[in-house]
Every structure is written in C-alpha cells, then in structure tokens.
Coordinates of C-alpha atoms and ligand atoms in Angstrom, one line a residue:
X1444 CA 31.5 1.2 9.4
X1445 CA 28.3 -0.1 10.9
X1446 CA 27.5 -3.7 10.1
X1447 CA 24.6 -4.2 7.8
X1448 CA 22.0 -6.5 9.1
X1449 CA 19.1 -8.0 7.1
X1450 CA 15.8 -9.2 8.3
X1451 CA 15.7 -13.0 8.3
X1452 CA 12.1 -12.8 7.1
X1453 CA 11.9 -10.5 4.1
X1454 CA 15.6 -9.6 3.6
X1455 CA 15.1 -5.9 4.1
X1456 CA 18.1 -3.9 5.5
X1457 CA 17.3 -3.5 9.2
X1458 CA 16.9 0.2 10.3
X1459 CA 15.5 1.9 13.4
X1460 CA 14.8 5.3 12.1
X1461 CA 11.5 5.1 10.2
X1462 CA 8.7 2.8 11.1
X1463 CA 7.0 3.3 7.8
X1464 CA 9.9 2.1 5.7
X1465 CA 11.0 -1.5 5.1
X1466 CA 13.2 -3.3 7.6
X1467 CA 12.2 -1.3 10.7
X1468 CA 13.1 -2.8 14.0
X1469 CA 13.0 -0.9 17.3
X1470 CA 16.5 -0.1 18.8
X1471 CA 15.6 -2.3 21.8
X1472 CA 15.3 -5.4 19.6
X1473 CA 18.6 -4.7 17.9
X1474 CA 20.3 -4.4 21.3
X1475 CA 19.0 -7.9 22.3
X1476 CA 19.4 -9.6 18.9
X1477 CA 22.6 -9.4 17.1
X1478 CA 22.3 -12.2 14.5
X1479 CA 18.8 -13.3 13.8
X1480 CA 16.9 -10.0 13.5
X1481 CA 13.4 -9.9 12.2
X1482 CA 11.7 -6.6 11.2
X1483 CA 8.6 -5.4 12.8
X1484 CA 6.5 -6.2 9.7
X1485 CA 7.6 -9.8 9.6
X1486 CA 7.2 -10.0 13.4
X1487 CA 3.6 -9.0 13.3
X1488 CA 2.8 -11.4 10.5
X1489 CA 4.5 -14.3 12.3
X1490 CA 2.9 -13.7 15.7
X1491 CA -0.4 -12.0 15.0
X1492 CA -1.3 -13.0 11.5
X1493 CA -1.2 -9.3 10.6
X1494 CA 0.5 -7.5 7.8
X1495 CA 1.5 -3.9 8.2
X1496 CA 2.1 -1.6 5.3
X1497 CA 5.5 -0.2 4.5
X1498 CA 6.2 2.3 1.8
X1499 CA 8.8 2.1 -0.9
X1500 CA 10.7 4.4 -3.2
X1501 CA 9.9 4.2 -6.9
X1502 CA 13.3 2.5 -7.7
X1503 CA 12.7 -0.3 -5.2
X1504 CA 9.3 -0.8 -6.5
X1505 CA 10.7 -1.3 -10.0
X1506 CA 12.9 -4.0 -8.6
X1507 CA 9.9 -5.8 -7.2
X1508 CA 8.0 -5.4 -10.5
X1509 CA 11.0 -6.9 -12.2
X1510 CA 11.0 -9.9 -10.0
X1511 CA 7.2 -10.4 -10.7
X1512 CA 7.9 -10.2 -14.4
X1513 CA 10.4 -13.0 -14.1
X1514 CA 8.1 -15.3 -12.2
X1515 CA 4.9 -17.1 -13.3
X1516 CA 2.3 -15.7 -11.0
X1517 CA -1.0 -14.0 -10.6
X1518 CA -0.8 -10.3 -9.9
X1519 CA -3.6 -8.9 -7.7
X1520 CA -3.7 -5.1 -8.3
X1521 CA -5.6 -3.2 -5.7
X1522 CA -7.0 0.3 -6.4
X1523 CA -9.1 2.6 -4.2
X1524 CA -12.4 3.0 -6.0
X1525 CA -12.8 6.4 -4.4
X1526 CA -9.4 7.5 -5.7
X1527 CA -9.3 5.3 -8.9
X1528 CA -6.9 7.4 -10.9
X1529 CA -4.7 8.6 -7.9
X1530 CA -4.2 5.0 -6.8
X1531 CA -3.7 3.5 -10.2
X1532 CA 0.1 2.6 -10.3
X1533 CA 0.9 3.4 -13.9
X1534 CA 3.0 1.1 -16.1
X1535 CA 2.4 -2.1 -14.1
X1536 CA 1.4 -4.0 -17.1
X1537 CA 4.7 -3.3 -18.8
X1538 CA 6.6 -5.0 -16.1
X1539 CA 4.6 -8.0 -15.1
X1540 CA 5.1 -9.5 -18.6
X1541 CA 2.5 -12.2 -19.4
X1542 CA 1.3 -12.7 -15.9
X1543 CA -2.4 -12.2 -15.5
X1544 CA -3.7 -9.3 -13.5
X1545 CA -6.7 -9.5 -11.3
X1546 CA -8.0 -5.9 -10.7
X1547 CA -9.6 -5.4 -7.3
X1548 CA -11.5 -2.2 -6.6
X1549 CA -11.5 -1.7 -2.8
X1550 CA -13.6 0.6 -0.5
X1551 CA -16.8 -0.1 -2.4
X1552 CA -18.6 0.6 0.8
X1553 CA -18.0 4.4 0.3
X1554 CA -20.1 4.6 -2.9
X1555 CA -23.8 5.3 -2.7
X1556 CA -25.9 2.2 -2.3
X1557 CA -27.7 2.9 -5.6
X1558 CA -24.5 2.2 -7.5
X1559 CA -24.9 -1.0 -9.5
X1560 CA -21.8 -3.3 -9.3
X1561 CA -22.0 -4.6 -12.9
X1562 CA -22.0 -1.0 -14.2
X1563 CA -19.1 -0.1 -12.0
X1564 CA -17.1 -3.2 -13.2
X1565 CA -17.8 -2.2 -16.7
X1566 CA -16.6 1.3 -16.0
X1567 CA -13.4 -0.1 -14.4
X1568 CA -12.8 -2.3 -17.4
X1569 CA -13.1 0.6 -19.7
X1570 CA -10.9 2.9 -17.6
X1571 CA -8.3 0.1 -17.2
X1572 CA -8.3 -0.4 -21.0
X1573 CA -7.8 3.4 -21.5
X1574 CA -4.8 3.2 -19.2
X1575 CA -3.4 0.3 -21.1
X1576 CA -4.4 -2.6 -18.8
X1577 CA -6.4 -5.7 -19.7
X1578 CA -7.1 -7.4 -16.4
X1579 CA -8.1 -11.1 -16.5
X1580 CA -11.1 -10.2 -14.3
X1581 CA -12.3 -7.4 -12.0
X1582 CA -13.6 -7.7 -8.4
X1583 CA -15.2 -5.2 -6.1
X1584 CA -14.6 -5.5 -2.4
X1585 CA -14.7 -3.7 0.9
X1586 CA -11.8 -5.1 2.8
X1587 CA -13.0 -3.2 6.0
X1588 CA -16.6 -4.5 5.8
X1589 CA -15.7 -7.9 4.3
X1590 CA -17.9 -7.3 1.3
X1591 CA -17.0 -9.4 -1.8
X1592 CA -14.1 -11.2 -0.1
X1593 CA -15.4 -14.7 -0.8
X1594 CA -15.7 -13.9 -4.4
X1595 CA -12.3 -12.4 -4.7
X1596 CA -10.7 -15.4 -2.9
X1597 CA -12.5 -17.6 -5.4
X1598 CA -11.2 -15.5 -8.3
X1599 CA -7.6 -15.7 -6.9
X1600 CA -7.9 -19.5 -6.6
X1601 CA -9.3 -19.7 -10.1
X1602 CA -6.7 -17.6 -11.9
X1603 CA -3.6 -18.5 -10.0
X1604 CA -3.5 -22.1 -11.5
X1605 CA -1.5 -23.3 -8.5
X1606 CA 1.0 -20.5 -8.8
X1607 CA 2.1 -17.7 -6.5
X1608 CA 0.2 -14.5 -6.0
X1609 CA 1.6 -11.0 -5.7
X1610 CA -0.6 -8.3 -4.2
X1611 CA 0.4 -4.8 -5.3
X1612 CA -1.1 -1.4 -4.7
X1613 CA 0.0 2.1 -3.7
X1614 CA -0.1 3.1 -0.1
X1615 CA -3.5 3.8 1.4
X1616 CA -5.5 1.6 -1.1
X1617 CA -6.3 -0.8 1.8
X1618 CA -3.8 -3.5 0.8
X1619 CA -2.9 -4.4 4.4
X1620 CA -6.6 -4.5 5.4
X1621 CA -7.3 -6.7 2.3
X1622 CA -4.5 -9.2 3.1
X1623 CA -5.4 -9.3 6.7
X1624 CA -8.9 -10.2 5.7
X1625 CA -7.6 -13.0 3.5
X1626 CA -5.4 -14.4 6.2
X1627 CA -8.3 -14.2 8.7
X1628 CA -10.8 -15.9 6.4
X1629 CA -8.3 -18.5 5.3
X1630 CA -6.9 -19.5 8.7
X1631 CA -9.8 -18.9 11.0
X1632 CA -9.6 -16.9 14.2
X1633 CA -6.6 -17.6 16.4
X1634 CA -5.0 -19.9 13.9
X1635 CA -1.6 -18.4 13.5
X1636 CA 0.0 -19.0 10.2
X1637 CA 3.6 -19.9 10.0
X1638 CA 5.6 -17.9 7.6
X1639 CA 8.3 -19.5 5.7
X1640 CA 11.2 -17.1 5.2
X1641 CA 13.3 -16.7 2.2
X1642 CA 16.5 -15.1 3.5
X1643 CA 18.9 -13.3 1.4
X1644 CA 16.5 -11.5 -0.9
X1645 CA 16.4 -7.7 -0.7
X1646 CA 12.9 -7.2 -2.0
X1647 CA 11.0 -6.6 1.2
X1648 CA 8.2 -8.9 0.3
X1649 CA 6.3 -10.8 2.9
X1650 CA 5.4 -14.4 2.1
X1651 CA 2.1 -15.9 3.2
X1652 CA 2.2 -19.6 2.5
X1653 CA -0.8 -21.3 0.8
X1654 CA -1.7 -25.0 1.2
X1655 CA -0.3 -26.2 -2.0
X1656 CA 3.2 -24.9 -1.5
X1657 CA 2.6 -21.6 -3.4
X1658 CA 2.4 -18.3 -1.6
X1659 CA 0.8 -14.9 -1.5
X1660 CA 3.4 -12.1 -1.5
X1661 CA 2.5 -8.8 0.1
X1662 CA 4.6 -6.2 -1.6
X1663 CA 5.3 -2.9 0.0
X1664 CA 3.0 0.0 -1.1
X1665 CA 4.3 2.4 -3.6
X1666 CA 3.9 6.1 -2.7
X1667 CA 1.9 8.0 -5.2
X1668 CA 3.2 11.6 -4.9
X1669 CA 0.2 13.1 -6.6
X1670 CA -2.2 12.2 -3.8
X1671 CA -3.9 14.9 -1.8
X1672 CA -2.9 12.9 1.3
X1673 CA 0.7 14.3 1.0
X1674 CA -0.5 17.9 1.3
X1675 CA -2.5 17.7 4.6
X1676 CA -1.6 16.7 8.2
X1677 CA -2.9 13.6 9.9
X1678 CA -6.0 15.3 11.4
X1679 CA -7.0 16.8 8.2
X1680 CA -6.5 13.5 6.4
X1681 CA -9.1 12.1 8.7
X1682 CA -11.6 14.7 7.5
X1683 CA -11.0 14.3 3.8
X1684 CA -10.8 10.4 3.9
X1685 CA -14.4 9.2 3.8
X1686 CA -15.2 6.5 6.2
X1687 CA -18.9 5.9 5.5
X1688 CA -21.1 5.9 2.4
X1689 CA -20.8 9.2 0.6
X1690 CA -23.9 11.3 0.4
X1691 CA -23.6 13.3 -2.8
X1692 CA -24.4 17.0 -2.5
X1693 CA -26.1 18.7 -5.4
X1694 CA -25.6 22.4 -6.2
X1695 CA -27.6 24.4 -8.7
X1696 CA -25.1 26.9 -9.9
X1697 CA -25.4 30.1 -12.0
X1698 CA -22.6 31.2 -14.2
X1699 CA -19.8 33.0 -12.3
X1700 CA -20.3 31.0 -9.1
X1701 CA -17.6 29.2 -7.2
X1702 CA -17.5 26.1 -4.9
X1703 CA -14.8 25.7 -2.3
X1704 CA -14.0 22.2 -1.0
X1705 CA -12.7 23.2 2.4
X1706 CA -9.7 25.3 1.4
X1707 CA -8.1 22.3 -0.5
X1708 CA -9.8 22.7 -3.9
X1709 CA -12.1 25.0 -5.8
X1710 CA -14.4 24.9 -8.8
X1711 CA -15.3 28.0 -10.7
X1712 CA -18.4 27.7 -13.0
X1713 CA -17.7 30.1 -15.8
X1714 CA -20.3 29.6 -18.5
X1715 CA -23.1 27.3 -19.6
X1716 CA -26.4 28.5 -18.1
X1717 CA -27.9 27.5 -14.8
X1718 CA -27.2 23.8 -14.1
X1719 CA -26.6 21.2 -11.4
X1720 CA -23.2 19.9 -10.1
X1721 CA -23.2 16.8 -8.0
X1722 CA -20.4 16.7 -5.5
X1723 CA -18.9 13.4 -4.2
X1724 CA -16.6 14.1 -1.2
X1725 CA -16.1 12.9 2.3
X1726 CA -19.3 13.9 4.2
X1727 CA -17.1 15.7 6.7
X1728 CA -15.6 18.1 4.1
X1729 CA -17.5 21.4 4.1
X1730 CA -18.4 22.8 0.7
X1731 CA -18.8 26.6 0.5
X1732 CA -20.5 28.4 -2.3
X1733 CA -19.8 32.0 -3.3
X1734 CA -19.7 34.4 -6.2
X1735 CA -16.7 34.1 -8.5
X1736 CA -15.9 37.8 -8.1
X1737 CA -15.6 37.3 -4.3
X1738 CA -13.7 34.0 -4.4
X1739 CA -10.1 35.2 -4.4
X1740 CA -10.7 37.6 -1.5
X1741 CA -12.6 34.9 0.5
X1742 CA -9.7 32.5 0.0
X1743 CA -7.1 35.0 1.0
X1744 CA -9.0 35.9 4.2
X1745 CA -10.6 32.7 5.2
X1746 CA -8.1 29.9 4.4
X1747 CA -7.7 27.9 7.6
X1748 CA -10.9 29.4 9.0
X1749 CA -14.1 29.1 7.1
X1750 CA -12.2 27.3 4.3
X1751 CA -10.6 24.4 6.2
X1752 CA -8.9 22.0 6.0
X1753 CA -6.0 22.9 5.8
X1754 CA -6.2 24.0 9.5
X1755 CA -4.8 27.3 10.4
X1756 CA -1.4 26.4 11.7
X1757 CA -0.8 24.5 8.5
X1758 CA -1.6 27.1 5.9
X1759 CA 2.0 28.4 5.7
X1760 CA 3.1 25.0 4.3
X1761 CA 0.1 24.6 2.1
X1762 CA 1.0 25.2 -1.6
X1763 CA -1.0 27.7 -3.7
X1764 CA -3.9 26.4 -5.7
X1765 CA -3.2 25.9 -9.4
X1766 CA -5.9 26.4 -12.1
X1767 CA -6.9 23.9 -14.7
X1768 CA -9.4 24.9 -17.3
X1769 CA -11.9 22.5 -18.9
X1770 CA -14.8 22.6 -21.3
X1771 CA -17.2 19.7 -20.5
X1772 CA -17.9 18.1 -23.9
X1773 CA -19.7 14.9 -23.0
X1774 CA -22.8 14.3 -20.8
X1775 CA -22.1 12.7 -17.4
X1776 CA -18.5 13.8 -16.9
X1777 CA -16.6 13.8 -13.6
X1778 CA -14.2 16.5 -12.7
X1779 CA -11.8 14.6 -10.4
X1780 CA -9.6 16.1 -7.7
X1781 CA -7.2 13.3 -7.1
X1782 CA -7.6 11.7 -3.7
X1783 CA -10.2 14.3 -2.6
X1784 CA -13.3 13.5 -4.6
X1785 CA -15.1 14.6 -7.7
X1786 CA -17.9 16.7 -9.2
X1787 CA -20.3 15.2 -11.8
X1788 CA -21.6 17.5 -14.5
X1789 CA -24.6 15.8 -16.2
X1790 CA -24.9 17.9 -19.4
X1791 CA -22.3 19.0 -21.8
X1792 CA -21.3 22.6 -22.5
X1793 CA -20.1 23.8 -19.2
X1794 CA -16.9 25.9 -18.9
X1795 CA -15.2 25.4 -15.6
X1796 CA -11.9 26.2 -13.9
X1797 CA -10.8 23.6 -11.3
X1798 CA -8.2 24.3 -8.7
X1799 CA -6.0 22.0 -6.5
X1800 CA -2.6 22.4 -4.8
X1801 CA 0.2 22.3 -7.3
X1802 CA 1.2 18.7 -7.7
X1803 CA -2.3 17.2 -7.2
X1804 CA -3.9 16.0 -10.4
X1805 CA -7.2 17.2 -11.7
X1806 CA -8.7 15.3 -14.6
X1807 CA -12.0 14.7 -16.3
X1808 CA -13.4 11.3 -17.0
X1809 CA -16.6 9.5 -17.9
X1810 CA -18.8 9.5 -14.9
X1811 CA -18.2 6.7 -12.4
X1812 CA -21.8 6.8 -11.1
Ligands
GDP2000 P1 -2.4 0.2 2.7 O1 -1.5 1.4 2.9 O2 -2.7 0.0 1.3 O3 -1.9 -1.1 3.3 O4 -3.8 0.6 3.4 P2 -4.4 0.2 4.8 O5 -4.9 -1.2 4.8 O6 -3.5 0.6 5.9 O7 -5.7 1.2 4.7 C1 -5.6 2.6 4.5 C2 -6.8 3.3 4.9 O8 -8.0 2.8 4.2 C3 -7.2 2.9 6.4 O9 -7.7 4.1 7.0 C4 -8.3 1.9 6.3 O10 -9.1 1.8 7.4 C5 -9.0 2.3 5.0 N1 -9.6 1.2 4.3 C6 -9.1 0.0 4.0 N2 -10.0 -0.8 3.4 C7 -11.1 -0.1 3.3 C8 -12.5 -0.3 2.9 O11 -12.8 -1.4 2.3 N3 -13.4 0.7 3.0 C9 -13.1 1.9 3.6 N4 -14.0 2.8 3.7 N5 -11.8 2.1 4.1 C10 -10.9 1.2 3.9

C-alpha cells in the first residue's frame, strides 16, 4: 500500500491528482521531498502571502464546522451579494454554537451605484433572519476593488475579543481574494508573513497568525451544488459572471411574452396586464424577447446559437430546463435564478413561469434593490 503523507502545514492528505482539492502537491515535489511535504496551498501562503481556494466535500466541511463549534472564535461568513441565496451555506449557525458570526457581503461593486448601503444591510439582516441566522454585524465589501476593507478589518478586531477568526464561505464567493486583501493590508507589500503550522490535524485549514498570538483560519470553500456555475464550461462562466457594475435592463412585457437569458434560463409572462420587468444579469449575457407561443420552437432550434450560452458544443451535456410557476403577491419582488441573476417585478399580480436547468434553484424574494 502506498504510504500516506500529510502536509506539514495544514495536515491535509497529500495527493497529486486534483489541484482544486486539499493537499495537492505536484508529482515533482513528491519525488524530491519524502518527509516534509507541504501542499501547494500552504506553499503559496508561506512564500507569496497568497491563499488559494480549495474545495471540500460536504462531509469534510461538517468536520470543520464541528471544530469551529468547539472553539471560541469569531466566524466571518462571506456571501456573494450577487448570488446571495446560492452562496448562503445553510445550517452554519447550528454548528458554530455560541460563536458570533460576522456576515460579509462581497462583490458590492457589481450592484448599481444607486444602491444605498444601509438599505442593503437592512435587507441582508432581514434575509439572514429569515434563514435562521442572527449575525453580530454585517459588512459590505468588494475584495477585488478594496471597498469596505478597512471597516471589515475594524469589525473583525472589534468582535474577535482577542480570539481566533474562521473565514468560511462557499467556493466562488471571493474568499481567497478577501483573505489576500487582509494579508496585504495587514502586512504591507513585500512583507511576507510567516505561517505557523499545526501538524497532525486533518482539517485542511490554513492559519494566518495575528499579532496577539491568535490566528485567522482560511477554511476550504464548500461546493454549492445548486449554482449555475456547475452547468456551464469555463468560457461560458466568464460570460455569466459579472465583472463590472450591472446595468439593469428594463422590458415592458405584454401577457404571453417570454424572455430568454442566453439559453440558460427563461421567464414566461403569463398574465397580469402590460408591465415592466427589470433584469439584473451580467452585462455580457444576451436577453432575447419572443412570443410565448414561439418560445419552445425557438429554444429547440436556437439553443447554442442565438440562445447562448451554453455554447454549441456543450448543449448535449446541458440539462433540460425545468419550469417553476409563481404568482407575484407583493410589490417589489425578485425572481432569482440562482447564480445567474434576477428579475424584479415592481407591482403585484403577475403570473409567471420561470425556467432553469434541473438542479438550479429559482426562488422569489423581497427585492434587493
Ligand atoms: P473563492 O473560491 O471564494 O476563494 O473565490 P475567489 O477569491 O477565487 O474569487 C472567485 C471569483 O470572484 C473570481 O473570479 C474573483 O475575481 C471574483 N471576485 C472576488 N471578489 C470580488 C469582488 O469583490 N468583486 C467582483 N466583481 N468579483 C470578485
């Protein structure tokens, strides 16, 4: 049997097969180093002050949550404000026991500039409460742009009371970017931090020491299987992931009209009189309007062409769209296509059918904007 080697940094089992999983070290490293092997993620942190995200299975993530529950620490939970529900990590509060949770909404740079932060924070507080979480505080940041970082670092200092900090979030929320920002701002450029290792653990966490002997722990990202990201290839992911401020597109629809969002999702407006629908999607994603009676045929003929992404060579693997029927009861309601975007309906009374690939959540919520 092959000998099992663990990373002397994070304790993950060393493997050379998958770069996105914990404990990855290239074969060439293993050939040179027989005893003291360090995984690529720990190597980058040690030498370049840079954390790299690795993904974890649900079971392993539970183990990590369990460890957090047994410690006294501040938990920093990161969500992607553009994909709030899809990036939520359900159940976290049940595991972290009495530890306070600081909720951080990342990617705020994507929202239209007209959005008021206090209103957004209020919305997050309400949504968190509906999902069973009462965070100690809420911060908005853009890890990429550096917006809100000083404030969030102050909040971390304030609420950790000298204790450790665990940063959690599902993959793609920008957790690595966030932690790299913190390291950068805390250490100054070129000032390489020294990581202190805790060998023998198997939890794949990376420790970033703080001045007072406590540490920030970067936990691996949990994969959220309902995200649209799992249904498209890398090139298409670039199209659907917004990079700049989103410009909402407004459609005045008559009853029996359909909007296609590329070929990834669809909204049929069934009944409710002529009204406007405001679409918040990546600026690069093309929205196509048609009559409902023509929609099925258009999809059958144009998927991968006019209705793209998914691109043509990928349509065989793309799952069929599944219908979800809603009657909009409240004013200012969002119809959310998890990980892709949302459509705001300003007045109640509309009957709609929303479509997404089987496995991708569609939900309605009180309008974010
Ligand atoms: P992780 O998987 O949670 O560690 O996420 P990464 O840090 O690797 O980021 C995932 C993607 O989100 C990358 O394409 C980042 O460039 C992007 N990203 C991270 N932070 C921000 C942000 O503040 N704004 C925007 N627009 N994109 C971000």
